[in-house]
Every structure is written in C-alpha cells, then in structure tokens.
Short mmCIF file of C-alpha atoms in Angstrom, two decimals:
data_model
loop_
_atom_site.label_atom_id
_atom_site.label_comp_id
_atom_site.label_asym_id
_atom_site.label_seq_id
_atom_site.Cartn_x
_atom_site.Cartn_y
_atom_site.Cartn_z
CA MET A 1 7.82 -11.89 -62.15
CA GLU A 2 10.28 -11.80 -59.37
CA SER A 3 9.43 -10.37 -56.18
CA PHE A 4 11.58 -8.43 -53.67
CA ARG A 5 11.54 -8.63 -49.81
CA VAL A 6 11.76 -5.32 -47.92
CA PRO A 7 14.65 -5.97 -45.55
CA ILE A 8 13.90 -6.46 -41.55
CA PRO A 9 15.94 -4.17 -39.67
CA ARG A 10 18.03 -5.68 -36.96
CA ALA A 11 18.06 -4.38 -33.68
CA ARG A 12 21.47 -2.42 -33.11
CA GLN A 13 23.62 -4.58 -30.44
CA ILE A 14 24.24 -2.78 -26.79
CA VAL A 15 27.18 -4.17 -24.81
CA LEU A 16 27.70 -2.04 -21.85
CA THR A 17 30.65 -1.88 -19.28
CA ALA A 18 30.56 -2.21 -15.60
CA SER A 19 30.62 1.47 -14.93
CA GLU A 20 27.95 2.58 -17.67
CA ARG A 21 25.84 0.06 -16.48
CA ARG A 22 26.25 1.51 -12.65
CA ARG A 23 25.34 5.07 -14.44
CA LEU A 24 22.41 3.71 -16.09
CA LYS A 25 21.05 1.67 -12.98
CA LYS A 26 21.51 5.03 -11.12
CA LEU A 27 19.58 6.77 -13.65
CA ALA A 28 16.94 4.39 -14.03
CA HIS A 29 15.97 4.39 -10.14
CA SER A 30 16.21 8.24 -9.91
CA ARG A 31 13.53 10.21 -8.35
CA THR A 32 14.75 13.35 -9.45
CA ALA A 33 15.58 12.33 -13.23
CA PRO A 34 13.32 13.86 -15.70
CA TYR A 35 10.40 10.87 -16.70
CA GLN A 36 11.52 10.51 -20.37
CA GLN A 37 14.86 9.88 -19.49
CA VAL A 38 14.48 7.58 -17.05
CA VAL A 39 12.26 5.32 -19.99
CA ARG A 40 15.18 5.83 -22.35
CA VAL A 41 17.50 4.58 -19.77
CA GLN A 42 15.30 1.39 -19.13
CA ILE A 43 14.98 1.27 -22.81
CA VAL A 44 18.93 0.82 -23.27
CA LEU A 45 19.55 -1.40 -20.01
CA ASP A 46 16.45 -3.67 -21.55
CA ALA A 47 18.31 -3.85 -24.73
CA ALA A 48 21.68 -4.58 -23.24
CA HIS A 49 19.93 -7.65 -21.67
CA GLY A 50 19.41 -9.11 -24.90
CA TYR A 51 15.68 -8.51 -25.48
CA SER A 52 14.50 -7.37 -29.10
CA ASN A 53 12.99 -4.36 -29.67
CA ALA A 54 9.31 -6.05 -29.82
CA ARG A 55 10.05 -7.41 -26.36
CA ILE A 56 11.06 -3.89 -24.73
CA ALA A 57 8.08 -2.18 -26.58
CA LEU A 58 5.89 -4.59 -24.59
CA ARG A 59 7.96 -4.40 -21.43
CA GLN A 60 7.71 -0.83 -21.59
CA ARG A 61 4.55 -0.12 -23.08
CA LEU A 62 6.15 1.83 -25.82
CA HIS A 63 5.89 2.08 -29.59
CA LEU A 64 7.85 -0.02 -31.22
CA ASP A 65 9.28 2.82 -33.25
CA THR A 66 10.42 4.71 -29.81
CA VAL A 67 12.05 1.98 -28.55
CA ARG A 68 14.39 1.52 -32.42
CA LEU A 69 14.78 5.46 -32.17
CA TRP A 70 16.64 5.28 -28.58
CA ARG A 71 18.34 1.98 -28.82
CA GLY A 72 20.01 3.27 -32.08
CA ARG A 73 20.69 6.75 -30.34
CA TYR A 74 22.67 5.18 -27.64
CA ALA A 75 24.36 2.95 -30.06
CA ASP A 76 25.91 5.49 -31.91
CA GLN A 77 26.48 8.33 -29.12
CA GLY A 78 26.14 6.88 -26.15
CA ILE A 79 24.56 8.45 -22.95
CA ASP A 80 24.59 12.28 -24.75
CA GLY A 81 22.30 10.55 -27.28
CA LEU A 82 19.61 10.16 -24.87
CA LYS A 83 19.06 13.82 -24.40
CA ASP A 84 16.66 15.80 -26.57
CA ARG A 85 18.15 17.34 -29.37
CA PRO A 86 17.76 21.19 -29.70
CA ARG A 87 14.51 22.68 -31.26
CA THR A 88 13.92 25.77 -33.26
CA GLY A 89 11.30 27.20 -30.86
CA ARG A 90 9.33 30.30 -31.98
CA PRO A 91 11.08 33.06 -33.74
CA PRO A 92 12.10 35.90 -31.42
CA ARG A 93 9.26 38.56 -31.43
CA PHE A 94 11.81 41.14 -30.65
CA THR A 95 15.21 42.17 -32.42
CA PRO A 96 18.49 42.56 -30.24
CA ILE A 97 18.49 46.01 -30.96
CA GLN A 98 14.79 46.61 -29.68
CA ARG A 99 15.94 44.54 -26.28
CA ALA A 100 19.00 46.55 -25.91
CA GLU A 101 16.60 49.86 -25.93
CA VAL A 102 14.70 48.11 -23.09
CA THR A 103 17.22 47.63 -20.88
CA ALA A 104 19.19 50.66 -21.75
CA LEU A 105 15.65 52.71 -20.80
CA ALA A 106 15.96 50.84 -17.38
CA CYS A 107 19.08 52.22 -16.87
CA GLN A 108 18.09 55.73 -17.15
CA LEU A 109 16.23 57.34 -14.05
CA PRO A 110 12.76 58.50 -14.80
CA ALA A 111 13.48 61.86 -14.25
CA GLU A 112 16.26 62.14 -16.93
CA THR A 113 13.70 61.16 -19.57
CA GLY A 114 10.93 63.55 -18.26
CA VAL A 115 8.65 60.56 -16.47
CA PRO A 116 7.57 62.06 -13.24
CA LEU A 117 8.23 59.04 -11.19
CA SER A 118 10.66 58.07 -8.42
CA ARG A 119 11.71 54.52 -10.13
CA TRP A 120 10.69 52.40 -13.29
CA SER A 121 8.10 49.52 -12.76
CA SER A 122 8.13 47.03 -15.57
CA THR A 123 4.65 48.13 -16.61
CA ASP A 124 5.97 51.84 -16.95
CA LEU A 125 9.10 50.63 -18.75
CA ALA A 126 6.59 48.47 -21.08
CA SER A 127 4.37 51.70 -21.63
CA GLU A 128 7.21 53.95 -22.15
CA ALA A 129 9.11 51.36 -24.80
CA ILE A 130 5.40 51.76 -26.68
CA GLY A 131 5.30 55.49 -26.40
CA ARG A 132 8.77 55.94 -27.61
CA GLY A 133 7.90 53.83 -30.63
CA ILE A 134 10.55 50.84 -29.44
CA THR A 135 8.13 48.20 -30.27
CA ASP A 136 4.44 48.26 -31.28
CA THR A 137 3.24 46.12 -28.18
CA ILE A 138 5.03 44.50 -25.53
CA SER A 139 4.15 43.41 -21.96
CA ALA A 140 5.26 43.72 -18.32
CA SER A 141 6.36 40.42 -18.18
CA THR A 142 7.82 40.14 -21.48
CA VAL A 143 10.33 43.44 -19.98
CA ARG A 144 10.95 41.36 -16.74
CA ARG A 145 12.40 38.35 -18.64
CA ILE A 146 14.33 40.62 -20.95
CA LEU A 147 15.83 42.44 -17.93
CA ALA A 148 16.51 39.12 -16.10
CA ALA A 149 18.60 37.72 -18.84
CA ASP A 150 20.98 40.37 -18.72
CA VAL A 151 24.12 39.74 -17.42
CA LEU A 152 24.90 43.22 -15.80
CA LYS A 153 21.67 44.76 -13.66
CA PRO A 154 22.59 48.45 -13.38
CA TRP A 155 18.91 49.14 -12.45
CA GLN A 156 19.82 47.00 -9.02
CA TYR A 157 21.27 48.45 -6.36
CA SER A 158 22.82 48.28 -2.76
CA SER A 159 23.43 51.06 -0.39
CA TRP A 160 26.06 51.14 2.03
CA VAL A 161 28.08 53.50 4.47
CA PHE A 162 31.55 54.20 5.13
CA ILE A 163 32.69 53.46 8.56
CA ARG A 164 33.57 56.84 10.34
CA ASP A 165 33.83 55.53 13.89
CA PRO A 166 37.77 55.74 14.66
CA ASP A 167 37.01 53.15 16.98
CA PHE A 168 34.87 51.00 15.14
CA ALA A 169 36.67 47.77 15.90
CA THR A 170 36.95 47.87 19.40
CA ARG A 171 33.07 49.16 19.95
CA ALA A 172 31.93 46.24 17.92
CA ALA A 173 33.95 43.87 19.39
CA ARG A 174 32.40 44.71 22.88
CA VAL A 175 28.82 44.23 21.32
CA LEU A 176 30.09 40.76 19.74
CA ASP A 177 31.33 39.79 23.12
CA LEU A 178 28.35 40.47 24.97
CA TYR A 179 26.22 38.65 22.44
CA GLN A 180 28.70 35.81 23.37
CA ARG A 181 28.34 36.60 27.16
CA LEU A 182 31.78 38.09 27.89
CA TRP A 183 32.60 41.07 29.09
CA ASP A 184 36.01 42.51 29.15
CA GLY A 185 37.16 38.88 28.47
CA GLN A 186 35.31 37.28 31.60
CA PRO A 187 32.28 35.35 31.06
CA LEU A 188 29.24 36.82 32.50
CA ALA A 189 27.39 35.05 35.91
CA GLY A 190 23.85 33.69 35.61
CA ASN A 191 22.51 36.74 37.01
CA GLU A 192 23.86 39.31 34.42
CA TYR A 193 21.69 40.00 31.47
CA VAL A 194 22.07 41.92 28.00
CA ILE A 195 19.35 43.79 26.23
CA SER A 196 19.35 45.03 23.10
CA SER A 197 17.11 48.06 22.69
CA ASP A 198 15.95 50.51 20.14
CA GLU A 199 12.98 52.57 18.67
CA LYS A 200 10.82 51.89 15.73
CA THR A 201 9.31 55.33 14.64
CA SER A 202 6.34 56.49 12.46
CA ILE A 203 4.17 53.20 13.01
CA GLN A 204 0.54 54.33 11.68
CA ALA A 205 -2.46 53.30 14.15
CA ARG A 206 -5.28 52.55 11.97
CA CYS A 207 -8.44 51.11 12.80
CA ARG A 208 -11.11 49.05 10.61
CA CYS A 209 -14.35 51.45 10.26
CA HIS A 210 -17.04 48.58 10.20
CA PRO A 211 -16.38 45.22 12.70
CA THR A 212 -15.06 42.00 11.01
CA LEU A 213 -17.41 39.91 9.82
CA PRO A 214 -16.58 35.84 11.30
CA PRO A 215 -16.47 32.85 8.72
CA GLY A 216 -19.57 30.83 7.88
CA THR A 217 -20.26 27.82 5.91
CA ALA A 218 -18.74 28.75 2.76
CA ARG A 219 -17.94 31.90 3.30
CA ARG A 220 -14.17 33.22 4.05
CA MET A 221 -14.06 35.97 7.02
CA ARG A 222 -14.89 39.32 5.47
CA ILE A 223 -12.64 42.51 6.50
CA ASN A 224 -13.71 45.92 5.57
CA HIS A 225 -11.13 47.50 3.25
CA GLU A 226 -11.57 51.00 4.65
CA TYR A 227 -9.65 52.20 7.86
CA ASP A 228 -9.42 55.54 10.13
CA ARG A 229 -5.80 56.83 10.71
CA GLY A 230 -5.20 57.60 14.42
CA GLY A 231 -1.60 58.78 13.79
CA SER A 232 1.56 57.61 14.62
CA LEU A 233 3.14 56.10 17.25
CA ALA A 234 6.65 54.85 18.65
CA TYR A 235 7.44 51.45 19.49
CA LEU A 236 10.42 51.02 22.04
CA SER A 237 11.33 47.57 22.15
CA ALA A 238 13.85 46.01 24.83
CA TYR A 239 15.00 42.13 23.71
CA ASP A 240 16.78 40.08 26.25
CA VAL A 241 19.11 38.56 23.89
CA HIS A 242 19.66 35.62 25.49
CA ARG A 243 16.32 34.56 26.94
CA ALA A 244 14.40 35.72 23.88
CA HIS A 245 12.30 37.87 25.71
CA VAL A 246 10.82 40.86 24.44
CA ILE A 247 9.53 43.73 26.54
CA GLY A 248 7.93 46.80 24.45
CA HIS A 249 6.40 50.26 24.95
CA CYS A 250 4.43 52.69 22.97
CA ALA A 251 4.62 56.33 22.70
CA ALA A 252 3.71 59.47 21.15
CA THR A 253 7.19 60.04 19.93
CA THR A 254 10.78 59.28 20.88
CA GLY A 255 12.86 61.00 23.13
CA ILE A 256 14.92 60.76 26.40
CA VAL A 257 11.34 60.28 28.40
CA PRO A 258 9.82 57.80 26.09
CA PHE A 259 13.27 55.32 26.25
CA MET A 260 13.69 55.86 30.15
CA THR A 261 9.98 55.03 30.73
CA LEU A 262 10.94 51.63 28.81
CA VAL A 263 14.16 51.31 31.08
CA GLU A 264 11.81 51.89 34.41
CA LYS A 265 9.67 48.98 33.06
CA VAL A 266 12.47 46.70 32.46
CA MET A 267 14.71 47.54 35.70
CA THR A 268 12.09 47.21 38.02
CA ALA A 269 10.61 44.04 36.74
CA GLU A 270 12.59 40.49 37.58
CA PRO A 271 14.96 39.35 36.97
CA TYR A 272 16.73 42.36 35.97
CA ALA A 273 15.48 44.39 39.35
CA SER A 274 18.00 41.90 41.23
CA ALA A 275 20.39 41.19 38.43
CA LYS A 276 24.47 42.02 39.29
CA ARG A 277 24.39 43.56 35.77
CA VAL A 278 22.02 44.63 33.08
CA PHE A 279 23.98 45.58 29.89
CA TRP A 280 21.88 47.70 27.23
CA VAL A 281 23.01 47.73 24.15
CA VAL A 282 22.22 50.95 21.87
CA ASP A 283 22.92 53.08 18.93
CA ASN A 284 23.84 56.51 18.86
CA GLY A 285 20.10 57.82 18.65
CA SER A 286 18.90 61.31 20.40
CA SER A 287 17.31 59.27 23.12
CA HIS A 288 20.50 57.23 24.50
CA ARG A 289 23.60 59.21 22.97
CA GLY A 290 26.93 59.73 24.58
CA LYS A 291 28.11 59.55 27.79
CA ALA A 292 25.41 61.84 29.46
CA ALA A 293 22.43 59.06 28.54
CA ALA A 294 24.87 56.33 30.01
CA ASP A 295 25.42 58.44 33.15
CA ARG A 296 21.59 58.96 33.55
CA LEU A 297 20.92 55.46 33.23
CA ALA A 298 23.79 54.56 35.71
CA ALA A 299 22.41 56.94 38.02
CA ARG A 300 18.76 55.93 38.01
CA PHE A 301 20.16 51.87 38.22
CA PRO A 302 23.50 51.38 39.44
CA ASN A 303 23.22 47.89 38.13
CA ALA A 304 22.67 49.20 34.67
CA VAL A 305 25.74 49.55 32.20
CA MET A 306 24.84 51.18 28.73
CA VAL A 307 27.11 50.02 25.75
CA HIS A 308 26.61 51.96 22.28
CA THR A 309 27.21 50.19 19.06
CA PRO A 310 29.72 52.16 16.92
CA VAL A 311 28.54 55.09 14.50
CA HIS A 312 26.48 54.19 11.80
CA ALA A 313 26.50 50.66 12.83
CA SER A 314 22.80 50.27 14.61
CA TRP A 315 22.67 46.67 12.51
CA LEU A 316 24.89 45.46 15.35
CA ASN A 317 22.27 45.95 17.29
CA GLN A 318 20.11 42.44 17.82
CA VAL A 319 16.70 44.04 18.10
CA GLU A 320 16.56 45.22 14.48
CA ILE A 321 16.30 41.67 13.67
CA PHE A 322 12.85 41.74 15.78
CA PHE A 323 11.58 45.16 14.24
CA SER A 324 12.78 43.52 10.72
CA ILE A 325 10.31 40.56 11.30
CA VAL A 326 7.43 42.64 13.24
CA GLN A 327 7.52 44.66 9.85
CA ARG A 328 7.49 42.16 7.45
CA LYS A 329 4.61 40.39 9.25
CA GLY A 330 2.62 43.22 9.58
CA ARG A 331 3.07 44.31 5.63
CA HIS A 332 1.96 40.21 4.91
CA THR A 333 -1.02 40.65 7.47
CA GLN A 334 -2.11 44.17 5.69
CA ARG A 335 -1.75 42.29 2.36
CA LEU A 336 -4.14 39.42 3.19
CA HIS A 337 -6.71 42.29 4.55
CA GLN A 338 -6.32 43.86 1.20
CA SER A 339 -6.96 40.69 -0.99
#
C-alpha cells in the first residue's frame, strides 16, 4: 500500500525595504504602541532576518501557529495585515428607532412633556423612556452613551450676551492696557498699582452641628454631615493684578458702604497708601456705578482712579478668576465632607 506524506508548510519569505525596516523598528521600540502590535512587528523583523517560524516562536515565546499567522498576514497585506480584523461583537440591544426616540426626548424640555423638572438627567431620561414604552429597560449609563454618540447635541447649550455698550472697544482697551501696566499709552511707574475688585453675593455661612473627629489608627477623619445655617454673606475682594495679592472683606449685604469699607481697608495699607496712583477696575454694579462712584472714590482717596469695564463685560475683571477658583474649591471641599 502506497503511503502519502503530508507536505510541511514552508515559511513565507519576508523582504523589507529600508523604509519598511525603519518603520517596523520604530514600532518595535515604541513605548506607546499596543503590546500586541509590538509582538507582531517583532515577528516580522525576525522573519526578515531569515529565522524560521520555529526559531521565532522560541525567541518570542509564542506558539508556532501565532508566528505562522502574522508572518503570513504581513507577506500578503503588509503593515495593514498586522491590524486586528473587525469583529461582529454583541448584537445591539436597542434599535436605531429606539435610540432616535431617546435622543428626541432629550431634545424636549421636561415641561413640554408634563414632567415637573427644570432639566433632564440621564436617570430621568431612562425612567421617562421606560414609562413611555420606548423600551422595557434601559440604564442611565446607556442613555449617556446614546447621547454622546450623537453628532448634534441640542440639549447642550452655552449662553452669551450681546454687547450693548457703544464704547465697548475703548473701555475694554483701557482695562486690558492696565493689565499690561499701560495707561493712556504710557507705562505705569513702579509705585502705581492695579486693583481688580468685585463682590460675590449670597455665600452661605454654615457650621457643623458636632465637632470634627480627628483621624486615628486605621480610621479616617470624621466630619458630621449636619450643619446649621448662619444666613448668607457677601464677600468683597480686591485683587492686586500684578502682585497676585488679595484683600477681602465680608459684609451682610452689598452696597456703597461695604464697598467703601473694602476701599478703606486697601488704601490705608501700604504700598497703596503712599502710591502715586491706584487704579480700581470695577464692573457696573450698583456699589460702584457711574461717575458718582468714581468721584466718591477720588474724593476720599485722591490717588485712587476708578476704571469701569464695559457694560455686560464684567468677565474682563480679573477678580472673577479668583472667585471662580474659590467657588470650585468650595464645592470640592463640600463634596469631600459629604462623601
């Protein structure tokens, strides 16, 4: 009886150009490329060196079939052959119509649907989708993924205000020049200062009902969740733009008196008391609005010059950046206390 021998598959020959070799070596030594891609590149480089599949498998500590697979893929398709082929994955749980209905729901105001909410959350949208029979079950995280995948996101918005100040460019330029230590085109002297000032209203004064317990061995610090409300305060701040120095004052309300109290606190302290000029950049709030406020400041402190931002442009006031930092830190601290 005649016997047949199974032919042994021959290793595919890999010949690299100089540019291909440089590219593959760069990938092989990359610290950011995926690990699987680096392994496949090393297989190709060994194959181009003339090693057999068995020796490559031994060198790279891989199965022989793995070496044979990626060597053959590169021989047929080049560098693109080292990529993973698309996989079908799990069938989608929600139809395109269901996804579109969830998106359409997010585009409606809750009041338009009879829901007593000012805005939707992912949890609210999931509950509403189930209640409307769009789907039997859906999670808040799935709703977030559906909305994130949409190209247009009309449920997200940003606000703006139209510039109504006819002298916006001129007044804004004066403020921006001061930030660069310029006034009327001339540089400020060494004993001239720029103060950015404003008020932050409705800050809640709260105190914990029980004292905080210090941390101990294997025990974190404990902070009681309950607190008493002590009313609200206004925080007035004067920020020295070029010295990065803040002087603050707390008051029960805002107004001319609290603002002038802050001014008194700043202007009677050095180096401002003996300064040649101190420029006060303020917005158009009622505490320091118009020529009357500028005259009142100059009458009390002759070396003080009030400079107003354009109407509806208080964002040009640098103290707003300081207020934003304080507010974010306050929220972070509150979350830590509640966690």
